[in-house]
CSV table of C-alpha atoms and ligand atoms in Angstrom, one decimal:
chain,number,residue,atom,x,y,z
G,1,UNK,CA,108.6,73.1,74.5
G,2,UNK,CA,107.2,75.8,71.8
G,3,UNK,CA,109.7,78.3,72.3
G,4,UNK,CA,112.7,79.4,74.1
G,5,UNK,CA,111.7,80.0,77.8
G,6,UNK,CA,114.0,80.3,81.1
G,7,UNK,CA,113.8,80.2,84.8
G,8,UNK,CA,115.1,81.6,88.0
G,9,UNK,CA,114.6,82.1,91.7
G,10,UNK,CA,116.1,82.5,94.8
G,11,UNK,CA,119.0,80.6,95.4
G,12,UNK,CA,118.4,79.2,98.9
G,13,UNK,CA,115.1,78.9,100.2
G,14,UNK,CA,115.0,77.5,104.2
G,15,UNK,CA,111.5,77.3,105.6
G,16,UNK,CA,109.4,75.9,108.2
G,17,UNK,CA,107.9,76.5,111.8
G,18,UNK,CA,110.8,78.0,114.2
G,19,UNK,CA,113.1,78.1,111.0
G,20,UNK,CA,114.0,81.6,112.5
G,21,UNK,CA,116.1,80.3,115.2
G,22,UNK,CA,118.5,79.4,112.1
G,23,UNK,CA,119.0,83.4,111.1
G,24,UNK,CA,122.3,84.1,112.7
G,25,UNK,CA,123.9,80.4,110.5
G,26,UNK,CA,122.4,81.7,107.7
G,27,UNK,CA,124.5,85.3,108.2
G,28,UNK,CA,127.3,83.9,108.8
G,29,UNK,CA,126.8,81.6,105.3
G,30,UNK,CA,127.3,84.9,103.9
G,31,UNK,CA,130.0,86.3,105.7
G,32,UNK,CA,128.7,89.7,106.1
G,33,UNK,CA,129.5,91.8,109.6
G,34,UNK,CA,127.1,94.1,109.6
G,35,UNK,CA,123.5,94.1,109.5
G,36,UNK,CA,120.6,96.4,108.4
G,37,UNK,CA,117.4,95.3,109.7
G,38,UNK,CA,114.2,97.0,107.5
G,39,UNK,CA,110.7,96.5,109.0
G,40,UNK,CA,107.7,98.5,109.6
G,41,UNK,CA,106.4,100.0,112.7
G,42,UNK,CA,104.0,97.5,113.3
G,43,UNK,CA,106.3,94.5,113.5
G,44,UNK,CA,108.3,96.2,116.2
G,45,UNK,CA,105.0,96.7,118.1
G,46,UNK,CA,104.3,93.3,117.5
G,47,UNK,CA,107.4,92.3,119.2
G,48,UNK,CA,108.7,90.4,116.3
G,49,UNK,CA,111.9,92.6,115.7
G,50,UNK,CA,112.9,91.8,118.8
G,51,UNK,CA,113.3,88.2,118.9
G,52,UNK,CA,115.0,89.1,115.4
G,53,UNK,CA,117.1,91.3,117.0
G,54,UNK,CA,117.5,88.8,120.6
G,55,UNK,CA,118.7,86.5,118.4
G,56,UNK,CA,121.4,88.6,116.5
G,57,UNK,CA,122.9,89.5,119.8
G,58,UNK,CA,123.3,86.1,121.2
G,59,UNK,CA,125.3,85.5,117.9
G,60,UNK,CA,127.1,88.6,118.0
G,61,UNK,CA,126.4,90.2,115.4
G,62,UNK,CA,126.2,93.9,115.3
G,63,UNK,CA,123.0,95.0,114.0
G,64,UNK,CA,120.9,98.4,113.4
G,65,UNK,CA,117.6,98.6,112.6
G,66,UNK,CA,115.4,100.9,110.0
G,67,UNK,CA,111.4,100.8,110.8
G,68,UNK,CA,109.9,103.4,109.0
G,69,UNK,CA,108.7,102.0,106.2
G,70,UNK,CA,104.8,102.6,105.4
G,71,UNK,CA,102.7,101.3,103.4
G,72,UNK,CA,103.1,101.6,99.6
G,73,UNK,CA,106.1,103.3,100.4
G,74,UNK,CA,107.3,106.2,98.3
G,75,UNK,CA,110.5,105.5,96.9
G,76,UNK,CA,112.1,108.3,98.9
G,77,UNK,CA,112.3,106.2,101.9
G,78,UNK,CA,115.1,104.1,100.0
G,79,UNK,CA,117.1,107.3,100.4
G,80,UNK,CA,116.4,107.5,104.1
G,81,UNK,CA,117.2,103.3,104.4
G,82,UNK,CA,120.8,103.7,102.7
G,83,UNK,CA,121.4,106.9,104.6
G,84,UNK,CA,121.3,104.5,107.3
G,85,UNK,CA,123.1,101.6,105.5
G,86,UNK,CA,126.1,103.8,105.0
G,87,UNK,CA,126.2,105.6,108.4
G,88,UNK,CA,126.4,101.9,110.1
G,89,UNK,CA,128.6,100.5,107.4
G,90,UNK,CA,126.6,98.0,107.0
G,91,UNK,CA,126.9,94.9,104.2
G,92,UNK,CA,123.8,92.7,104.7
G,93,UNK,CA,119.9,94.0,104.6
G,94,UNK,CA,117.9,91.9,106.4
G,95,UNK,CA,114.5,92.8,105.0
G,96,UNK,CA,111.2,91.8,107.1
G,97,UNK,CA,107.9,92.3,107.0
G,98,UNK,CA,104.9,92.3,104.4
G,99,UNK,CA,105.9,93.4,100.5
G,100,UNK,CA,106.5,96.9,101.6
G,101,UNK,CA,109.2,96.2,104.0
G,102,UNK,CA,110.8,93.6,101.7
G,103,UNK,CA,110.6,95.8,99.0
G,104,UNK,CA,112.1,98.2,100.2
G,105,UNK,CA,115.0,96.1,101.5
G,106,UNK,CA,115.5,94.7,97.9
G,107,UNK,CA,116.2,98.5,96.3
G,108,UNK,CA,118.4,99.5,99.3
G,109,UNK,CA,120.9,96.8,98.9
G,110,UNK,CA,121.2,97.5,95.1
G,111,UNK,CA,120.9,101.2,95.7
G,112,UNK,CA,124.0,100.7,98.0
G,113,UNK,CA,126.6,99.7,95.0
G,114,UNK,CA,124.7,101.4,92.2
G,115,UNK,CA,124.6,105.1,91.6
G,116,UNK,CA,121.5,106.9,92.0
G,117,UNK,CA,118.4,108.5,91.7
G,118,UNK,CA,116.4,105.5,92.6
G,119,UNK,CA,114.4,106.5,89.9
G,120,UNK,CA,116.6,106.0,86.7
G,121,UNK,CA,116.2,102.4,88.0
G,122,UNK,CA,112.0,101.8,87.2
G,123,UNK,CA,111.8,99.6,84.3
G,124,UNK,CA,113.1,96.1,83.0
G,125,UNK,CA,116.9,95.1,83.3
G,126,UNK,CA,118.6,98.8,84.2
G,127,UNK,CA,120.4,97.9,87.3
G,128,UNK,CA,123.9,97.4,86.2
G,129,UNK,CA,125.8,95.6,89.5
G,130,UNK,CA,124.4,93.2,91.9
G,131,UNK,CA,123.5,94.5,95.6
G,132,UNK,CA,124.6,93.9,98.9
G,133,UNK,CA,124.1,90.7,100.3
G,134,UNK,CA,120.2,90.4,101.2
G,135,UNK,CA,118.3,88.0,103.4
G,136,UNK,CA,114.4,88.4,103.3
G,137,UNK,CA,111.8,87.3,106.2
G,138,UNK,CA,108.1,87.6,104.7
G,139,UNK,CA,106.0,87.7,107.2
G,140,UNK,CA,102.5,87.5,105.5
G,141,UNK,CA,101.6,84.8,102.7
G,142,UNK,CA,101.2,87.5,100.3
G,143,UNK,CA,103.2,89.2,97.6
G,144,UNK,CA,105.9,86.1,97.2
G,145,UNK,CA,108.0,89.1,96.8
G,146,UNK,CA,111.3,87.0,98.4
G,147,UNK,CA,111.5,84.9,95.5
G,148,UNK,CA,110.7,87.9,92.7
G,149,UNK,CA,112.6,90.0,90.5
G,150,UNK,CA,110.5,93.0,91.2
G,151,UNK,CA,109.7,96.1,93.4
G,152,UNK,CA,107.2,98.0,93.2
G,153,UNK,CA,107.4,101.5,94.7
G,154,UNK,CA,104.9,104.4,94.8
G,155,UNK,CA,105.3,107.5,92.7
G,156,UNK,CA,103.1,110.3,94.9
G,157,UNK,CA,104.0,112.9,92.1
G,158,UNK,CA,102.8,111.0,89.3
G,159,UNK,CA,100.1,108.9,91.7
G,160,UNK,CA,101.3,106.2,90.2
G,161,UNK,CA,102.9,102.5,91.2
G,162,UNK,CA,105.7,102.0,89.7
G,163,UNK,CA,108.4,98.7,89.1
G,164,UNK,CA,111.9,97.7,89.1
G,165,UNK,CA,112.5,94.3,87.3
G,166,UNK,CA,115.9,93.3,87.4
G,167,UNK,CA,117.5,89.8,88.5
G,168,UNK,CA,119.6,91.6,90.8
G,169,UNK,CA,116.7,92.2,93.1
G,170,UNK,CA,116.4,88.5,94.0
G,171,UNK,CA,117.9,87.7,97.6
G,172,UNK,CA,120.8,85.9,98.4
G,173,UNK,CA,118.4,83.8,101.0
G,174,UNK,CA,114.9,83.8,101.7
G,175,UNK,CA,113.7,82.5,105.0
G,176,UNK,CA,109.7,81.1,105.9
G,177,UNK,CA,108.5,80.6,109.1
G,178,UNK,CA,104.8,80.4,109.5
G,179,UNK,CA,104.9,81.0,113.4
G,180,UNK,CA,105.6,84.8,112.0
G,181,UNK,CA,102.4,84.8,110.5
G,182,UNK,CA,100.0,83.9,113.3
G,183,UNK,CA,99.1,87.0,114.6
G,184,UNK,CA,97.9,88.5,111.2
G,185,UNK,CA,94.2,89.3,111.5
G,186,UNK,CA,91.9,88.0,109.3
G,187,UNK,CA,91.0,90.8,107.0
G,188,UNK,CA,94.8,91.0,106.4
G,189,UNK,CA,95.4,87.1,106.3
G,190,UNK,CA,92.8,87.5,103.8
G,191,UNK,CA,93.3,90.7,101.5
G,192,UNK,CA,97.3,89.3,101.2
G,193,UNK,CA,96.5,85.4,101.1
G,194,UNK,CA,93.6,86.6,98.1
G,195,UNK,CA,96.9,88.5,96.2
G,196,UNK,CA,99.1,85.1,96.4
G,197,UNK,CA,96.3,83.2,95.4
G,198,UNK,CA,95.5,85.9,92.3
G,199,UNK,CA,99.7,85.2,91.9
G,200,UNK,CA,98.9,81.6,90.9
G,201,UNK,CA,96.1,82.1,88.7
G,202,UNK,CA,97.6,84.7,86.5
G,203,UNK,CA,100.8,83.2,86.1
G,204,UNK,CA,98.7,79.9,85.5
G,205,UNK,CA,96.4,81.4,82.5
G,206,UNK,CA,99.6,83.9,81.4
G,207,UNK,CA,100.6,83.8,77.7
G,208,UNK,CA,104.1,83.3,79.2
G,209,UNK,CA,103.6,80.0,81.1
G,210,UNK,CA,105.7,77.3,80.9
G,211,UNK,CA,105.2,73.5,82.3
G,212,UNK,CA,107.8,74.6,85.1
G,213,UNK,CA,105.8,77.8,86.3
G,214,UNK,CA,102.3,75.7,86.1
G,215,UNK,CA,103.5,72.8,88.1
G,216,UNK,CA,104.1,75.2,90.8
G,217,UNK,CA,101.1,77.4,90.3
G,218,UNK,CA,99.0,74.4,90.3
G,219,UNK,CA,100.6,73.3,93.8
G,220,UNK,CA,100.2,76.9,94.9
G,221,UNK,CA,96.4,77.3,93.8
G,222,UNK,CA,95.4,74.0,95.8
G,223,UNK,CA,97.6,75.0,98.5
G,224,UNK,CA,96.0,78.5,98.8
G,225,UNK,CA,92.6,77.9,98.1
G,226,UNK,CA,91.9,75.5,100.1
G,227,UNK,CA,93.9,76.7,103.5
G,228,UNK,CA,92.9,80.1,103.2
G,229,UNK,CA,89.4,79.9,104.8
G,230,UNK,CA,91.1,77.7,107.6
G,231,UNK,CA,93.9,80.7,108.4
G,232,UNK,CA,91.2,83.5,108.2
G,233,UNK,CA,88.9,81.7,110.5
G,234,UNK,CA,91.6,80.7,113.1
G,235,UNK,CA,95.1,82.8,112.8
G,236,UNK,CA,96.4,80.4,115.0
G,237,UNK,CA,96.0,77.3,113.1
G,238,UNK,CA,99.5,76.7,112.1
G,239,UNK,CA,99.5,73.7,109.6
G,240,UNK,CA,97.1,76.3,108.1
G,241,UNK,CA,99.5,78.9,107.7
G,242,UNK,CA,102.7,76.8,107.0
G,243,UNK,CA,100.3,75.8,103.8
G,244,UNK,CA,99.2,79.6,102.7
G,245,UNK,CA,103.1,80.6,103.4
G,246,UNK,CA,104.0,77.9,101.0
G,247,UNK,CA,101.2,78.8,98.5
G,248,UNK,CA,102.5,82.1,98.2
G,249,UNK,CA,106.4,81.0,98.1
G,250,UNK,CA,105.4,79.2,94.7
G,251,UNK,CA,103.0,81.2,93.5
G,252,UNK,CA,105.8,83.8,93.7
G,253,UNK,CA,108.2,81.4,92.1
G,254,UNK,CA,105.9,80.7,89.1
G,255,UNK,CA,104.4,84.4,88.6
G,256,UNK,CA,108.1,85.7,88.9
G,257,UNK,CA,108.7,84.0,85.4
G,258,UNK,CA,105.2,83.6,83.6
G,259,UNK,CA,104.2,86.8,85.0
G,260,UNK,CA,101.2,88.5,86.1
G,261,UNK,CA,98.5,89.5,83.7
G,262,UNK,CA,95.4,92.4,83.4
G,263,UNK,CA,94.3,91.5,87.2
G,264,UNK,CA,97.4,93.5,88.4
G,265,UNK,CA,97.5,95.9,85.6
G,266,UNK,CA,94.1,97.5,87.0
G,267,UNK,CA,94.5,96.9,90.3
G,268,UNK,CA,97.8,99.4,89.9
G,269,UNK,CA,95.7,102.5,88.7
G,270,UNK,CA,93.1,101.8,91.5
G,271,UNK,CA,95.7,101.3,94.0
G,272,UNK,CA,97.9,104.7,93.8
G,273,UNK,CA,95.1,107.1,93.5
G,274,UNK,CA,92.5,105.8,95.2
G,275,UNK,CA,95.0,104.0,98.2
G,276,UNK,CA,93.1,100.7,98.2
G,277,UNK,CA,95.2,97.8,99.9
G,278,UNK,CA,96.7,96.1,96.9
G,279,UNK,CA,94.7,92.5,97.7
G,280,UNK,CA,91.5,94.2,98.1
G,281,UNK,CA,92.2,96.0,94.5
G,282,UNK,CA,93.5,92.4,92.9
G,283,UNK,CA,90.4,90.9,94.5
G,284,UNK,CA,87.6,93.2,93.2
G,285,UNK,CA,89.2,93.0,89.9
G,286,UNK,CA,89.4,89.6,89.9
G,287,UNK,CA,85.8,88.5,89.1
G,288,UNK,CA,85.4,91.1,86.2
G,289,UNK,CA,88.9,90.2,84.7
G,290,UNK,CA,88.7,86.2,85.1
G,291,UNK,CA,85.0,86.7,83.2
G,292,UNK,CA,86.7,88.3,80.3
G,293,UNK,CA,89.6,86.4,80.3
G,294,UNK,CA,87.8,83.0,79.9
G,295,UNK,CA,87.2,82.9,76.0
G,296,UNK,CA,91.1,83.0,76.4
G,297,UNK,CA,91.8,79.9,77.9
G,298,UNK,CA,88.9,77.9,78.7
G,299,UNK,CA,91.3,74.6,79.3
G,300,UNK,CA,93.0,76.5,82.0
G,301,UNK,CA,90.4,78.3,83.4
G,302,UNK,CA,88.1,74.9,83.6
G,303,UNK,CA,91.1,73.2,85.3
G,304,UNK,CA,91.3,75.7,87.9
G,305,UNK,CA,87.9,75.2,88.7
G,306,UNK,CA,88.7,71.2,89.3
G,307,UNK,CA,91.2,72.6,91.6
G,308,UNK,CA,89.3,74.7,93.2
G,309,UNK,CA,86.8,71.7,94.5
G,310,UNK,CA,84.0,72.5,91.7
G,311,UNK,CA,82.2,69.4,90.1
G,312,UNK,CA,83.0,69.6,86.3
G,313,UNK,CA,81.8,66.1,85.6
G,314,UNK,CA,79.2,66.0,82.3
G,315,UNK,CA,79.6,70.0,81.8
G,316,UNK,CA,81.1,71.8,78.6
G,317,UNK,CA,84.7,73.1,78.8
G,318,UNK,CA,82.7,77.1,78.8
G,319,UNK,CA,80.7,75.7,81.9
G,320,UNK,CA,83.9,74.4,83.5
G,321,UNK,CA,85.9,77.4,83.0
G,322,UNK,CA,82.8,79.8,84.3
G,323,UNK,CA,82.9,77.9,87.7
G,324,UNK,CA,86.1,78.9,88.6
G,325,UNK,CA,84.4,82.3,88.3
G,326,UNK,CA,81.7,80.9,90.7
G,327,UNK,CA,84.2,79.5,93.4
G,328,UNK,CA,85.9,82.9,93.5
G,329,UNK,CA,83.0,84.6,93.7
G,330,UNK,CA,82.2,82.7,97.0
G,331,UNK,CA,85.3,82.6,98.6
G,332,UNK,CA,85.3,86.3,98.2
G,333,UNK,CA,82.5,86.2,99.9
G,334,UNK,CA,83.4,84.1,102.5
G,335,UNK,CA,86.3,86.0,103.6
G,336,UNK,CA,84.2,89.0,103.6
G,337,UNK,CA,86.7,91.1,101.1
G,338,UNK,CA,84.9,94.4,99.8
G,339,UNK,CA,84.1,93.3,96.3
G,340,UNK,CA,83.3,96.8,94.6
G,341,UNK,CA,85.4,99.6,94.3
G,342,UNK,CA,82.6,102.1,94.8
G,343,UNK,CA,83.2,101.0,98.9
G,344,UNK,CA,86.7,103.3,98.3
G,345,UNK,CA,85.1,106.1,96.0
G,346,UNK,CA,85.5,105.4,92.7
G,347,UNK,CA,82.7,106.6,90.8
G,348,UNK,CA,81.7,106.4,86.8
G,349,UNK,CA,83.3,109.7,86.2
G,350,UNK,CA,87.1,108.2,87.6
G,351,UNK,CA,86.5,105.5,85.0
G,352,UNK,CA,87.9,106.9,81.5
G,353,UNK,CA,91.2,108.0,83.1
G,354,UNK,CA,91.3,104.6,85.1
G,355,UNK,CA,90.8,102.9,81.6
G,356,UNK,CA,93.7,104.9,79.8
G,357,UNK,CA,96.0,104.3,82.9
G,358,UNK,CA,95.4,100.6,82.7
G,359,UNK,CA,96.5,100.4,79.0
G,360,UNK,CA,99.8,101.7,79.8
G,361,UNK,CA,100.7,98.7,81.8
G,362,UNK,CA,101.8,97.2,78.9
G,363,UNK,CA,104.3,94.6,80.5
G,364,UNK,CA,101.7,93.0,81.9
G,365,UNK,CA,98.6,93.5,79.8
G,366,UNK,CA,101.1,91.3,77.5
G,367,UNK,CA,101.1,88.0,79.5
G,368,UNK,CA,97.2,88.5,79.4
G,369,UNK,CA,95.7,85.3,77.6
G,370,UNK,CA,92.7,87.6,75.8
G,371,UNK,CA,93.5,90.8,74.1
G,372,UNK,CA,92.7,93.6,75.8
G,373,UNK,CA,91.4,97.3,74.5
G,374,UNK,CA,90.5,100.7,75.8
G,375,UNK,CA,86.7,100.0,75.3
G,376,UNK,CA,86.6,96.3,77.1
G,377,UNK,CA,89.0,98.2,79.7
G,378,UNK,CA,86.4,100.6,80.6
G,379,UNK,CA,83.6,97.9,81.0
G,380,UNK,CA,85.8,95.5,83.1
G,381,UNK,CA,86.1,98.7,85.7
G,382,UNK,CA,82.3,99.3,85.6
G,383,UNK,CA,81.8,95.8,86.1
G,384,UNK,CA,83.7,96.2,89.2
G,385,UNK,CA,82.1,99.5,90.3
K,1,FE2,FE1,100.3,91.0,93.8
């Protein structure tokens, strides 16, 4: 211990296959009477609400349900969510879905007992009073959002992503079952499982690590990596997608306290104007970031290549740490992930503006091991062209 560090996450975490069946104790653990559902219109089609909402009704609880949330949702449909929230009188979100739909449930139940505009809220530590009571259901192995701090809602004025960080956002109860994740398909398993594996890495080689948050980003790397291939080549391999489900849990738990460093911070810009999935983005800035990075932590990044299967014996520590570059680059590969940003029409002339976007995500370009200008930003986004 070098310096004065702390910790937190979710208070109860149940997981496991069929650990659904347990939602209507887990309600009732929190004595709330009324429940908001928030999903997405795609989990309803997939029949998943309903067995959500079959098993609230055998339990008796009253229940209404809000599916309209998109993808990287504007933070106007938190208005449209507690609209509903107040007209059912409701005092638990149950948020469930990808890290849209959770999202989205996290701001609602702390928009319901804090005044608004949702927007005087985007920034570190403004909520003042805890939310309702909130239970959240992820439903890919992605953002690890149920054990974070954090939203992140689009800004379609300013094109821009932008964050909530308070310790108020963090659920009362977060609840994993991997049978919710087998129908995913495989460019999604992948795109998602690529962000919580990105999750471990950065909070791994962040300035802000601790031995807590790399004992679980370590789990969560070897975890990730090596079940990812498995889930995207068979969705319905379930011991697969118990293990990429818990990848992301702890790669949420560690990233939610060391942070995430200059991977996110340019996948951000990319991702609001350009509207590329926010794995793909991480993932295409991966390579080009990680190659930067390395000069900044060639222990760590040599370590992650051991994890990540790569034969380090007789090699220097610079040799090391580049093959973690090399096992990326293949897995990428592998899961057939589009790999340059040009594929979503970003051209040379986007790049200035991209650059000076990316240097205003200061809270994260802070955790980032190497130090980062406005120059090596601009080459970094070339390199990913
Ligand atoms: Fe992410």
């Amino acid at each position: 211990m070098d310096r004065i560090t702390s910790f937190q996450t979710t208070r109860r975490i149940v997981m496991g296959p069929g650990s659904l069946k347990g939602l209507a104790d887990e309600i009732k653990r929190l004595n709330a009477s009324r429940v908001l559902i928030i999903t997405d219109p795609g989990l309803v089609r997939a029949g998943v609400i309903e067995r959500v909402e079959e098993i609230l009704a055998k339990a008796g609880i009253p229940y209404s349900r809000f599916d309209k949330v998109e993808p990287d949702p504007r933070f106007e449909i938190v208005d449209d969510a507690l609209a509903q929230l107040r007209a059912e009188s409701a005092d638990l979100v149950l948020g469930i879905g990808g890290g849209s739909s959770i999202d989205i449930a996290k701001v609602t139940a702390i928009m319901a007992t804090n005044a608004g505009p949702v927007g005087a809220y985007f920034g570190i530590d403004l909520v003042p009073k805890a939310g309702l009571k909130t239970i959240l259901i992820p439903t890919t192995a992605g953002t690890g959002s149920e054990v974070t701090p954090i939203a992140i809602l689009s800004d379609h004025h300013d094109k821009l992503k932008k964050g909530i960080v308070s310790p108020h956002l963090l659920p009362d109860c977060a609840l994993l079952d991997p049978e919710l994740t087998i129908g995913l398909p495989p460019q999604v398993t992948a795109a998602t499982g690529m962000d919580a594996l990105i999750h471990a890495i950065e909070a791994y080689t962040s300035k802000n690590a601790t031995s807590v948050t790399d004992l679980l980003a370590v789990q969560a790397m070897d975890l990730l990596f090596n079940n990812i291939r498995i889930a995207c080549a068979n969705g319905s391999h379930l011991e697969a997608r118990s293990k990429m489900l818990e990848g992301s849990l702890l790669a949420g738990m560690a990233f939610a306290n060391a942070g995430v460093t200059a991977v996110h911070a340019f996948a951000y810009p990319i991702g609001a104007e350009f509207h590329i999935p926010h794995g793909i983005a991480n993932t295409i800035m991966l390579l080009p970031v990680m190659e930067f990075n390395l000069l900044g932590n060639l222990k760590k990044f040599a370590n992650i290549a051991r994890i990540f299967g790569q034969n380090t014996t007789g090699v220097t520590e610079r040799k090391a740490a580049q093959l973690a570059v090399e096992a990326v680059r293949e897995l990428a590969e592998d899961l057939s992930v589009p790999q340059h940003l040009s594929t979503y029409g970003v051209k040379e002339e986007h790049i200035p503006g991209l650059a000076e976007g990316v240097m205003k995500v200061t809270r994260l370009l802070a955790n980032n091991p190497r130090v980062l200008g406005l120059e090596d930003a601009e080459m970094i986004y070339r390199r990913g062209l």
